[in-house]
Short mmCIF file of C-alpha atoms and ligand atoms in Angstrom, two decimals:
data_model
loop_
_atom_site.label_atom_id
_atom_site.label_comp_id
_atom_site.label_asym_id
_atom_site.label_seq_id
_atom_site.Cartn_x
_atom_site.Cartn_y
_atom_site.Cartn_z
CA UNK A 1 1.35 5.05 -0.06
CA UNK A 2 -2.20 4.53 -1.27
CA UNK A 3 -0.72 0.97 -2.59
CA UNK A 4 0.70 0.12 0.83
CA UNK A 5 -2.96 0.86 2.36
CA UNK A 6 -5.36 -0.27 0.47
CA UNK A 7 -5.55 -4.00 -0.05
CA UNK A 8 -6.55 -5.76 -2.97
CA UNK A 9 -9.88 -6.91 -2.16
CA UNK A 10 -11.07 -10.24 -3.46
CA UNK A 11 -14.24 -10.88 -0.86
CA UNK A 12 -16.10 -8.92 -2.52
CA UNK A 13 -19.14 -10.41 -4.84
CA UNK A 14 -18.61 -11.69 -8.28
CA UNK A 15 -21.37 -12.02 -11.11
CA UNK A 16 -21.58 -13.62 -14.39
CA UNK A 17 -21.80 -11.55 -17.30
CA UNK A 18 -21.76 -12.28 -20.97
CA UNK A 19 -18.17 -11.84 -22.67
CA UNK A 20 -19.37 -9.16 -24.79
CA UNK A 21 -19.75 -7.35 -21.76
CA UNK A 22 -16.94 -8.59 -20.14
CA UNK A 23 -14.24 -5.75 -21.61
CA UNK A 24 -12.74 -4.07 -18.60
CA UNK A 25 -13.90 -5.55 -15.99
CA UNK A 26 -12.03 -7.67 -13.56
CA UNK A 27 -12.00 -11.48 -13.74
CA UNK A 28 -13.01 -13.33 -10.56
CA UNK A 29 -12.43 -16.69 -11.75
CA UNK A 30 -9.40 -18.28 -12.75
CA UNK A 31 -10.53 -19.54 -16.77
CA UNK A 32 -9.61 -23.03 -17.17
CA UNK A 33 -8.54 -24.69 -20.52
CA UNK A 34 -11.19 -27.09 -21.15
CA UNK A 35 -8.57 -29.30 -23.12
CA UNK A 36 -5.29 -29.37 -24.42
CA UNK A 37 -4.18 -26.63 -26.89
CA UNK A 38 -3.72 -27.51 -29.24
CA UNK A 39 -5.97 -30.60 -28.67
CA UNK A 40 -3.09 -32.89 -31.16
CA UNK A 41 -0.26 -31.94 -32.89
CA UNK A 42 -0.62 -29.45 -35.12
CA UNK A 43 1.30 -27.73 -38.57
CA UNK A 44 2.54 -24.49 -37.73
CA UNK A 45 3.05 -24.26 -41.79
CA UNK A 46 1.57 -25.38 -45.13
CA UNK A 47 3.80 -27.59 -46.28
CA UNK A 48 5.13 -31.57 -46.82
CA UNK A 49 4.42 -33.80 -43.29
CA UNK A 50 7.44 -36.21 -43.23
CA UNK A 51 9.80 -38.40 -41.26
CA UNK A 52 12.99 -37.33 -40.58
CA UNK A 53 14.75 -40.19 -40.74
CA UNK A 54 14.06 -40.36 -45.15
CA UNK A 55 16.41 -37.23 -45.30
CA UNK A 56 18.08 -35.99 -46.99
CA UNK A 57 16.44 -38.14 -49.21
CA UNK A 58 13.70 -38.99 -52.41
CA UNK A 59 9.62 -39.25 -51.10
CA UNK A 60 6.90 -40.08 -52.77
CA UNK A 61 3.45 -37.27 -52.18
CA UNK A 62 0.47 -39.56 -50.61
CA UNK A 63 -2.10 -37.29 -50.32
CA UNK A 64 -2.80 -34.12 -48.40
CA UNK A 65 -4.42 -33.24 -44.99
CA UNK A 66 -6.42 -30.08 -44.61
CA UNK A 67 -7.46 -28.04 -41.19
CA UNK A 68 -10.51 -29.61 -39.83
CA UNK A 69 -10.07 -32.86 -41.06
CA UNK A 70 -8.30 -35.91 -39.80
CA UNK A 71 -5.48 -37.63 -41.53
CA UNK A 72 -6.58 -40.56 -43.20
CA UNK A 73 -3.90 -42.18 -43.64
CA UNK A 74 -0.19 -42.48 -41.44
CA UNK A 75 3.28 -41.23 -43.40
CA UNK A 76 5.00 -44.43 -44.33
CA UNK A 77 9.00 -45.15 -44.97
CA UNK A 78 9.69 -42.62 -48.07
CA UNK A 79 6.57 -41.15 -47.81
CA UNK A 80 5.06 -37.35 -47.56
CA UNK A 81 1.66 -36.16 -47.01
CA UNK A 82 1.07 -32.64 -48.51
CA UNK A 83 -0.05 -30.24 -44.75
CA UNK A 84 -2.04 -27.59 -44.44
CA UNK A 85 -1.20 -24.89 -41.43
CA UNK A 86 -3.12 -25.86 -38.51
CA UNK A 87 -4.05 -29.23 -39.86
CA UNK A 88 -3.55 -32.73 -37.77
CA UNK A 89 -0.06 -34.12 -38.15
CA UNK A 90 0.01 -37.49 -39.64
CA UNK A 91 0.95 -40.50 -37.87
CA UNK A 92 4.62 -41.65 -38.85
CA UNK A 93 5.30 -37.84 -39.66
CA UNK A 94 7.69 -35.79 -37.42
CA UNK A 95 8.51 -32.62 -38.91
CA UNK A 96 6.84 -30.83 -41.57
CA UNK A 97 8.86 -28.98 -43.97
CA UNK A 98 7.68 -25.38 -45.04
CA UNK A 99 5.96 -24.91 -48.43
CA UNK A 100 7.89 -21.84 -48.31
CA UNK A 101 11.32 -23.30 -48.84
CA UNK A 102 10.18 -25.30 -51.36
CA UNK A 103 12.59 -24.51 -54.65
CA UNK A 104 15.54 -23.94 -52.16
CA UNK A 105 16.21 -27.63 -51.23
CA UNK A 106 13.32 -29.23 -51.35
CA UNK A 107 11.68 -29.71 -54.82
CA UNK A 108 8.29 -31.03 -56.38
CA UNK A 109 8.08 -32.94 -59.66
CA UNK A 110 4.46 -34.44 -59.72
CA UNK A 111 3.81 -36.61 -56.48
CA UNK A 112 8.09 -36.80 -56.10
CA UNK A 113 9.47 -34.77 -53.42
CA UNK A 114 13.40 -34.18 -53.17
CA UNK A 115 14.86 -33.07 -50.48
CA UNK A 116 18.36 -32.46 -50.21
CA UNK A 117 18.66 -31.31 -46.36
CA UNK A 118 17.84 -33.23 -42.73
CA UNK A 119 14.71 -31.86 -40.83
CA UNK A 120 15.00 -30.58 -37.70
CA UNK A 121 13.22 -32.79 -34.99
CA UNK A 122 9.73 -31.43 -34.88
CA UNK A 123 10.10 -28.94 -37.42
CA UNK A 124 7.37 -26.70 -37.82
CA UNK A 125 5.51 -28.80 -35.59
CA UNK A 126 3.31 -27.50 -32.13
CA UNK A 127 2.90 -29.94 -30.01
CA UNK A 128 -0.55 -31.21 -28.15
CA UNK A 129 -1.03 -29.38 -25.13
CA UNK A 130 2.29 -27.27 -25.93
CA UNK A 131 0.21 -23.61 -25.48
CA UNK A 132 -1.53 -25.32 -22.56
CA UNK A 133 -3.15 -28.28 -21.07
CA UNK A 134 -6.28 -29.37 -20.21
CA UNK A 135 -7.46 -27.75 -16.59
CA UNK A 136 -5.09 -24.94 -17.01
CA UNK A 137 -5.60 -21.76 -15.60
CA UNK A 138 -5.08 -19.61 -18.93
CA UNK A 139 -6.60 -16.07 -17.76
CA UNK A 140 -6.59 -15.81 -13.56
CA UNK A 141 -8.65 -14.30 -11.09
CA UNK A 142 -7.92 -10.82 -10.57
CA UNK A 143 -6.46 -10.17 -14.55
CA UNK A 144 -8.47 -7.02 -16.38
CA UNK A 145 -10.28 -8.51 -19.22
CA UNK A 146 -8.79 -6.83 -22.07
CA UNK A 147 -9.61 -8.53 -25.82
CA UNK A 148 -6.43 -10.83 -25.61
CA UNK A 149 -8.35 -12.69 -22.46
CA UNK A 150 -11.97 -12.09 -24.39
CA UNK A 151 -10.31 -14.12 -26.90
CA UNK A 152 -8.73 -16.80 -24.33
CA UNK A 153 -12.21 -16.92 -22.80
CA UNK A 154 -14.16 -18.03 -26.69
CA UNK A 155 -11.30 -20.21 -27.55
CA UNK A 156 -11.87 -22.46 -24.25
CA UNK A 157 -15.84 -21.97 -24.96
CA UNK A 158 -16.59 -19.50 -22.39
CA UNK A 159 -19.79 -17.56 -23.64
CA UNK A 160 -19.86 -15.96 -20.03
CA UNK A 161 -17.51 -15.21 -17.09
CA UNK A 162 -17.46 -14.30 -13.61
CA UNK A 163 -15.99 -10.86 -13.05
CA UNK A 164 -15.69 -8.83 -9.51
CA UNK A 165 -18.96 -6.85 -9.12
CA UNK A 166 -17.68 -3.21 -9.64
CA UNK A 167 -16.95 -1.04 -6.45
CA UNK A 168 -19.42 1.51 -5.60
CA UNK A 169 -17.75 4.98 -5.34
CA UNK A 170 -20.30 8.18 -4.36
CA UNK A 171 -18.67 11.25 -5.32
CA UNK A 172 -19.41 14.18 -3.56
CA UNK A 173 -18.76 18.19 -4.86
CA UNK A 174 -18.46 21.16 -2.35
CA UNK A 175 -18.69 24.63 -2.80
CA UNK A 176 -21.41 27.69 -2.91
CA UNK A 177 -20.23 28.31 -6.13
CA UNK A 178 -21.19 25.45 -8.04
CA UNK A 179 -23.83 24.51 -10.07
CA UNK A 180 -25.70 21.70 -11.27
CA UNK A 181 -24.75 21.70 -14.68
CA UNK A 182 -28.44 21.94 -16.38
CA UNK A 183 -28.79 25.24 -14.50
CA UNK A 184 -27.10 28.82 -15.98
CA UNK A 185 -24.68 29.98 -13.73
CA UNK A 186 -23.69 33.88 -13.76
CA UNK A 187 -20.39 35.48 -13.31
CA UNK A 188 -19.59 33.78 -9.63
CA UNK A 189 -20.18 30.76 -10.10
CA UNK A 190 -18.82 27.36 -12.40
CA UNK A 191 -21.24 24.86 -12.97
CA UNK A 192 -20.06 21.06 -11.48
CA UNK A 193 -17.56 19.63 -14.31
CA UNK A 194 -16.00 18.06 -11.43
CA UNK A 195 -18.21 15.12 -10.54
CA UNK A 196 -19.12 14.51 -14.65
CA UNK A 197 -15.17 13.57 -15.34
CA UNK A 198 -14.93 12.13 -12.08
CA UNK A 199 -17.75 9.56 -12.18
CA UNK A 200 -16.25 9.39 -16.01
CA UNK A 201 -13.06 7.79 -14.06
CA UNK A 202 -14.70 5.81 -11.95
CA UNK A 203 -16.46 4.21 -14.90
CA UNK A 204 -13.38 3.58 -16.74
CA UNK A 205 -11.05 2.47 -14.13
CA UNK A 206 -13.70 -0.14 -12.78
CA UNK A 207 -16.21 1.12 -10.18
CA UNK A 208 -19.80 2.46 -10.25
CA UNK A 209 -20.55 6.14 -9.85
CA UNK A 210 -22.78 7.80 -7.94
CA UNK A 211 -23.14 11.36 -7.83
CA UNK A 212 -24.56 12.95 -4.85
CA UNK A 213 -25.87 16.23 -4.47
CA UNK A 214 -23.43 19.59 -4.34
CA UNK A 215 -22.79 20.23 -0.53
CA UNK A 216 -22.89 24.40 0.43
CA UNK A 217 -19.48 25.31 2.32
CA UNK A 218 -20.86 24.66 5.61
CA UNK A 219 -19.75 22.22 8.41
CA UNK A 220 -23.26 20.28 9.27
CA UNK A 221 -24.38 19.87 5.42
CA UNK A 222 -21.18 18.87 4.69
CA UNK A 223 -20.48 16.02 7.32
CA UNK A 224 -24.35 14.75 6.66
CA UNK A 225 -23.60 14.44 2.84
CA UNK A 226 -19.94 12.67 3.63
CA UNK A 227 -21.76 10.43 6.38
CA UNK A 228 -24.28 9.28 3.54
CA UNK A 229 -21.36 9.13 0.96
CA UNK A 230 -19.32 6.91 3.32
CA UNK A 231 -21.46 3.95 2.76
CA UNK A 232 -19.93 3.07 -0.26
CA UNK A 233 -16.93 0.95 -0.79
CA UNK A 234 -15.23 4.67 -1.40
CA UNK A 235 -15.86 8.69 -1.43
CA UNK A 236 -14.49 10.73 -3.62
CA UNK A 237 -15.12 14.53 -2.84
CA UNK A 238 -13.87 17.24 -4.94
CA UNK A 239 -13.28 20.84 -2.95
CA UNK A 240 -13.18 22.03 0.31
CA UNK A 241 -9.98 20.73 0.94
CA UNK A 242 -7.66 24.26 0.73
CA UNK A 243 -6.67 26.47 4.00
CA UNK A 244 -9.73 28.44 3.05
CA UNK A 245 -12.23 29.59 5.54
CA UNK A 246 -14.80 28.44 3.91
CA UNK A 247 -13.31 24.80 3.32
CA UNK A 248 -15.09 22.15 5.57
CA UNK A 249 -14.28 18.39 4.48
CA UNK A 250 -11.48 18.12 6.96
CA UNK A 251 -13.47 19.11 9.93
CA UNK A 252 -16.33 17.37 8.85
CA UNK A 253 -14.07 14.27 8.00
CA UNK A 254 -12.52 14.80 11.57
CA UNK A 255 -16.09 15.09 13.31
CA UNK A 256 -17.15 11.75 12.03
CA UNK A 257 -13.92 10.07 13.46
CA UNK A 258 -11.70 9.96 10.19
CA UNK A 259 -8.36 8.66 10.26
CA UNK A 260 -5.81 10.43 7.62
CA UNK A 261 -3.05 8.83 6.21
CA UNK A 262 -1.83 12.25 4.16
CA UNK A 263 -3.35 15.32 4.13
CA UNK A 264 -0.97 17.05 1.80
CA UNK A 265 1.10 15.97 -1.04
CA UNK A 266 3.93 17.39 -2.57
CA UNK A 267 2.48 17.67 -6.15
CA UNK A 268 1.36 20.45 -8.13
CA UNK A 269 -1.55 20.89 -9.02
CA UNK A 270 -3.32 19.32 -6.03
CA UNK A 271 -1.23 19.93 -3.05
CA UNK A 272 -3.96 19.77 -0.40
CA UNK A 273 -5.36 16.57 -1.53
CA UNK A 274 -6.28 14.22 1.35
CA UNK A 275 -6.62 10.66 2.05
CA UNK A 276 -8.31 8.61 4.70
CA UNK A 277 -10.78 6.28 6.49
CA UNK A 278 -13.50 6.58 7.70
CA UNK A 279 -16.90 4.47 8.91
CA UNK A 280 -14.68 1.55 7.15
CA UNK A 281 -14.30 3.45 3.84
CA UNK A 282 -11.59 5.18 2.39
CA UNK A 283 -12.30 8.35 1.09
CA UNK A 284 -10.42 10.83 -0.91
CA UNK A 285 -10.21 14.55 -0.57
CA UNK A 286 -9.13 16.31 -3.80
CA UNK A 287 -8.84 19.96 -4.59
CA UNK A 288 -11.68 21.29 -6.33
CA UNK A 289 -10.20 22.80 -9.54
CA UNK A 290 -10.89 21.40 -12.36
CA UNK A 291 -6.87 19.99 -12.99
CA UNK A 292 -6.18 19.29 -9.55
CA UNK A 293 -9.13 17.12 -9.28
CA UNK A 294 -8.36 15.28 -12.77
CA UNK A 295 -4.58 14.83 -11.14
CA UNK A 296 -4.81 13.96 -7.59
CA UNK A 297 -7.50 11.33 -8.90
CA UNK A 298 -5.16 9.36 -11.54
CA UNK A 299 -2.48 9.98 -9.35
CA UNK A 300 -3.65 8.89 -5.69
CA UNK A 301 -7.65 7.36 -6.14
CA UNK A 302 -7.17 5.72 -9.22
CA UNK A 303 -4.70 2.76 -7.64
CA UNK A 304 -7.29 2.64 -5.00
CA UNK A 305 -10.54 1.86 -6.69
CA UNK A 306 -8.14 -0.44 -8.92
CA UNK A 307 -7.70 -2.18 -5.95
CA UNK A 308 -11.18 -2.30 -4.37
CA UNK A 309 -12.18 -3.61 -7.75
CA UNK A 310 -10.25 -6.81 -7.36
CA UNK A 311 -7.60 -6.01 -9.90
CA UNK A 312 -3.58 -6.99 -9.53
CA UNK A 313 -2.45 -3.13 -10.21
CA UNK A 314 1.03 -3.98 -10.96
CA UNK A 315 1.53 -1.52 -14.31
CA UNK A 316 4.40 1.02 -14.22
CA UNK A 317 2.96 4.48 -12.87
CA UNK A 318 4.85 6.04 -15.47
CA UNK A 319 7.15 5.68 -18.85
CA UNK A 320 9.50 8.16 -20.14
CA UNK A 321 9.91 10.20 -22.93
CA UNK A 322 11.83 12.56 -25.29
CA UNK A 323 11.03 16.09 -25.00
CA UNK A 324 10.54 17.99 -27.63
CA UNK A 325 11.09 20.95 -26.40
CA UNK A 326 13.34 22.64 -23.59
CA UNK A 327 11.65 23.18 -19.90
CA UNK A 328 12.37 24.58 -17.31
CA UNK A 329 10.56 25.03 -13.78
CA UNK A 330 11.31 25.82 -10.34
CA UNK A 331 12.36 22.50 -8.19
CA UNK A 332 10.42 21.70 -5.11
CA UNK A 333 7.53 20.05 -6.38
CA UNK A 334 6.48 17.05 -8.93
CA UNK A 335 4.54 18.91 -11.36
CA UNK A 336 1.52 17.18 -13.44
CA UNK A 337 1.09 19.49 -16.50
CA UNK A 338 -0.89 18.49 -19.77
CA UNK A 339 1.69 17.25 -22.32
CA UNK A 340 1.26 16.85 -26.09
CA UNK A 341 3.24 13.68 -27.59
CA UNK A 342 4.26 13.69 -31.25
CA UNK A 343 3.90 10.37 -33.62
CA UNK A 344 7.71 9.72 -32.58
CA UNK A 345 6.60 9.92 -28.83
CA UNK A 346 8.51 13.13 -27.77
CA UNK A 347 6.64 14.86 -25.47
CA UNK A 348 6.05 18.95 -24.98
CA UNK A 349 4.61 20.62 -22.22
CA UNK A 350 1.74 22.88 -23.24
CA UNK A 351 1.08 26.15 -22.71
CA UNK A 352 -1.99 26.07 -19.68
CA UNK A 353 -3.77 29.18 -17.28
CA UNK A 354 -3.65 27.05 -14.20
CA UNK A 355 -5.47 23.96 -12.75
CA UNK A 356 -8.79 25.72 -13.92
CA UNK A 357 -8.27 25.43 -17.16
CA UNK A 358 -9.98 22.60 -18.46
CA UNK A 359 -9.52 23.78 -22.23
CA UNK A 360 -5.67 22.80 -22.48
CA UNK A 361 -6.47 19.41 -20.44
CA UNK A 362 -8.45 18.16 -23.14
CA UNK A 363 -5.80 19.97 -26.23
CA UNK A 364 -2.97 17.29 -23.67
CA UNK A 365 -3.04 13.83 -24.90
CA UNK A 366 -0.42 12.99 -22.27
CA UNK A 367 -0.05 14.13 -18.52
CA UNK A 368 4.08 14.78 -17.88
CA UNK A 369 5.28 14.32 -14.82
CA UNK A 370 8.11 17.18 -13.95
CA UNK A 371 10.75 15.62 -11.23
CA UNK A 372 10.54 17.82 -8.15
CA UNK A 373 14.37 17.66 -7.62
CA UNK A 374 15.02 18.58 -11.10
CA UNK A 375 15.36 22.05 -12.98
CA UNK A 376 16.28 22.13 -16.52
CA UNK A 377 15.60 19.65 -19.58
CA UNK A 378 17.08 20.19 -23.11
CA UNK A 379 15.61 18.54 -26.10
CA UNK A 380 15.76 14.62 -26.08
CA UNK A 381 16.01 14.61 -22.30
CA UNK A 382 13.96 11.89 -20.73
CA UNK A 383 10.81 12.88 -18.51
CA UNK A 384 7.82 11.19 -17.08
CA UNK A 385 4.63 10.85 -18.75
CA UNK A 386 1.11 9.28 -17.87
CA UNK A 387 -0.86 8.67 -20.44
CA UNK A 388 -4.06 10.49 -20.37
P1 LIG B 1 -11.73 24.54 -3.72
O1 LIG B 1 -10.78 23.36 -3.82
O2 LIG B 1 -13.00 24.19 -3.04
O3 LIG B 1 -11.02 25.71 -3.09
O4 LIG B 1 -12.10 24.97 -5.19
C1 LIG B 1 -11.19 25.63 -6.02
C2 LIG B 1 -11.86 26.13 -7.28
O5 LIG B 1 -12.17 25.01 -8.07
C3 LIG B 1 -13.17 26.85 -7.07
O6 LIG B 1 -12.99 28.20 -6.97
C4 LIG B 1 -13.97 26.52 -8.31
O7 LIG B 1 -13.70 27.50 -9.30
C5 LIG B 1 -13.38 25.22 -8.77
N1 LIG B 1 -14.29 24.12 -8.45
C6 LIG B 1 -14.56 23.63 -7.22
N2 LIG B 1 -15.40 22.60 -7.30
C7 LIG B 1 -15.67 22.43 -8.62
C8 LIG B 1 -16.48 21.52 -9.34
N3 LIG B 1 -17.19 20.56 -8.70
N4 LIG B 1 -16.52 21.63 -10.68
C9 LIG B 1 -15.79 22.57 -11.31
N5 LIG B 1 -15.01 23.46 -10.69
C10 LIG B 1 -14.95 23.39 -9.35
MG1 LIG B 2 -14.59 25.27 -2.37
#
């Protein structure tokens, strides 16, 4: 759903950073090769460079040819030249035969090499431009730099990149009862963990946080903080969302024209979690405890700011894994409940108190996802996990 509406959004800005800073963020360039790799043929072995057509056969060693340098001289009729991996192939060579088998069939007595077996064309050999060729695009435009494309960038000489500037996403807390976190809270109220691990999220999954000031359960304060929060590329707001009397965001959402694509999910925890439009922004309504509000935004928000980052989301949701334990729950909705994998990957369900308890979130090193239309798993059965 939040895949089918929100579109992956490459107008936005992009700005060059250096490639040690480039980790994470979202390519908007396609890198080119700047020439062919590899640039000439190249051993894939240390070895003998030879010419096929002189086996099976006796050759006299002329000399060797190390990486970095060029061949000096070409591999004549009955001829070798001694190769190191990576090195230039010799002209007249085309195969090289591996160092490694050396003993087997082949043999060395002083500069005579015997070999007693055919090469195969090309053996051992990678061809110019065989990895890719000059002009290439080797990393593309909307690919999450990760260190295999930090290390495509330095080998085509990129010291810097253009990447997607990151989304803006204000995130917005509700409730009497919470408190800035440098301030001591007594009995009633919890002090704002919410926003911390949210704008933690936002950070890792690609945008910029901004955190915006706690708004009291009350209709007017509440639409004026989601009217300034709107003017982002998205809102997040955590609370408020429940049947309670006391929970605004929907009618303040509603009052400033919203349009809502869900406003209730069949998930546990985070049931009431809402999603919508409004002003020209997509905002998110999750439930404010502490679980929920970790869920409902790797489950639902997460693909969106993905998206409004620039980036191709096209990773499985899920994988599955062994549990190591028996479960059982009561069918009707897909549960999210912190998981602990083992070092063989079989996954138990932890004990927890609830979607407050923040505690047994951070003991889970997995999230498993419990099939709604499904009541019983032995041990070994296959279930859903996220990864944390
Ligand atoms: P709500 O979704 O507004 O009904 O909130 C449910 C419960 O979540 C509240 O009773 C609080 O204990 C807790 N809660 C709400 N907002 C936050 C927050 N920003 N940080 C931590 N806990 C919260
Ligand atoms: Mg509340």
């Amino acid at each position: 759903m939040v895949l089918d509406t929100v579109p992956v959004r490459r107008a936005r800005k992009t700005e060059r950073v250096w490639l040690s800073e480039a980790m994470g963020r979202v390519l908007g360039e396609d890198v080119l090769a700047d020439r062919d790799m590899p640039p000439m043929a190249r051993s894939l072995r240390d070895g003998f460079a030879v010419r096929g057509a002189d086996l099976p056969g006796v050759l006299r060693i002329k000399g060797e040819v190390k990486a970095g340098e060029m061949p000096t001289r070409a591999v004549g009729g009955g001829e070798a030249i001694r190769i190191m991996t990576g090195a230039v192939i010799p002209e007249g060579a085309d195969a090289v035969l591996m160092k490694e088998h050396v003993s087997v069939d082949v043999t060395v007595e002083g500069d005579v090499l015997r070999v007693e077996r055919a090469a195969q064309a090309r053996e051992w050999i990678s061809e110019a431009g065989s990895m890719a060729k000059e002009g290439e695009a080797v990393a593309r435009l909307g690919r999450v730099v990760d260190s295999s494309v930090v290390a495509m960038c330095a080998s085509v000489g990129r010291s810097q990149v253009e990447v997607f500037e990151r989304p803006v996403v204000r995130i917005l807390s509700t409730g009497d009862e919470v408190l800035d976190i440098a301030r001591k809270p007594n009995a009633t109220q919890v002090r704002n963990s919410n926003a911390w691990a949210l704008a933690a999220d936002v950070r890792q999954f690609g945008g910029t946080a901004e955190i915006l000031p706690v708004a009291p359960d009350e209709e007017k304060a509440t639409r004026e903080l989601i009217e300034y929060g709107l003017a982002a590329d998205l809102l997040l707001i955590s609370g408020g969302v429940s049947a309670g009397d006391y929970d605004f965001v929907e009618v303040a959402l509603a009052n400033l024209g919203a349009e809502f694509y869900f406003d209730r999910v069949l998930i546990q925890p985070g049931q009431p979690t809402v999603f919508g439009k409004a002003k020209g922004t997509y905002f998110f309504g999750l439930p404010g405890n502490p679980l929920s509000t970790w869920v409902t935004f790797r489950v639902f928000a997460q693909a969106a700011l993905e998206r409004l980052a620039g980036m191709d989301t096209d990773k499985p949701f899920a994988e599955s894994a062994p549990m190591a334990k028996a479960y059982r729950h009561k069918a009707g909705l897909t549960r999210f409940l912190p998981g602990l994998r083992d070092a063989t990957g079989a996954v138990e369900i932890l004990a927890w108190q609830g979607s407050g308890d923040i505690p047994a979130l951070v003991r889970a090193n997995a999230i498993v996802m419990v099939d709604a239309d499904r009541e019983a798993w032995e041990v070994g059965d296959r279930i859903g996990v996220l990864p944390k």
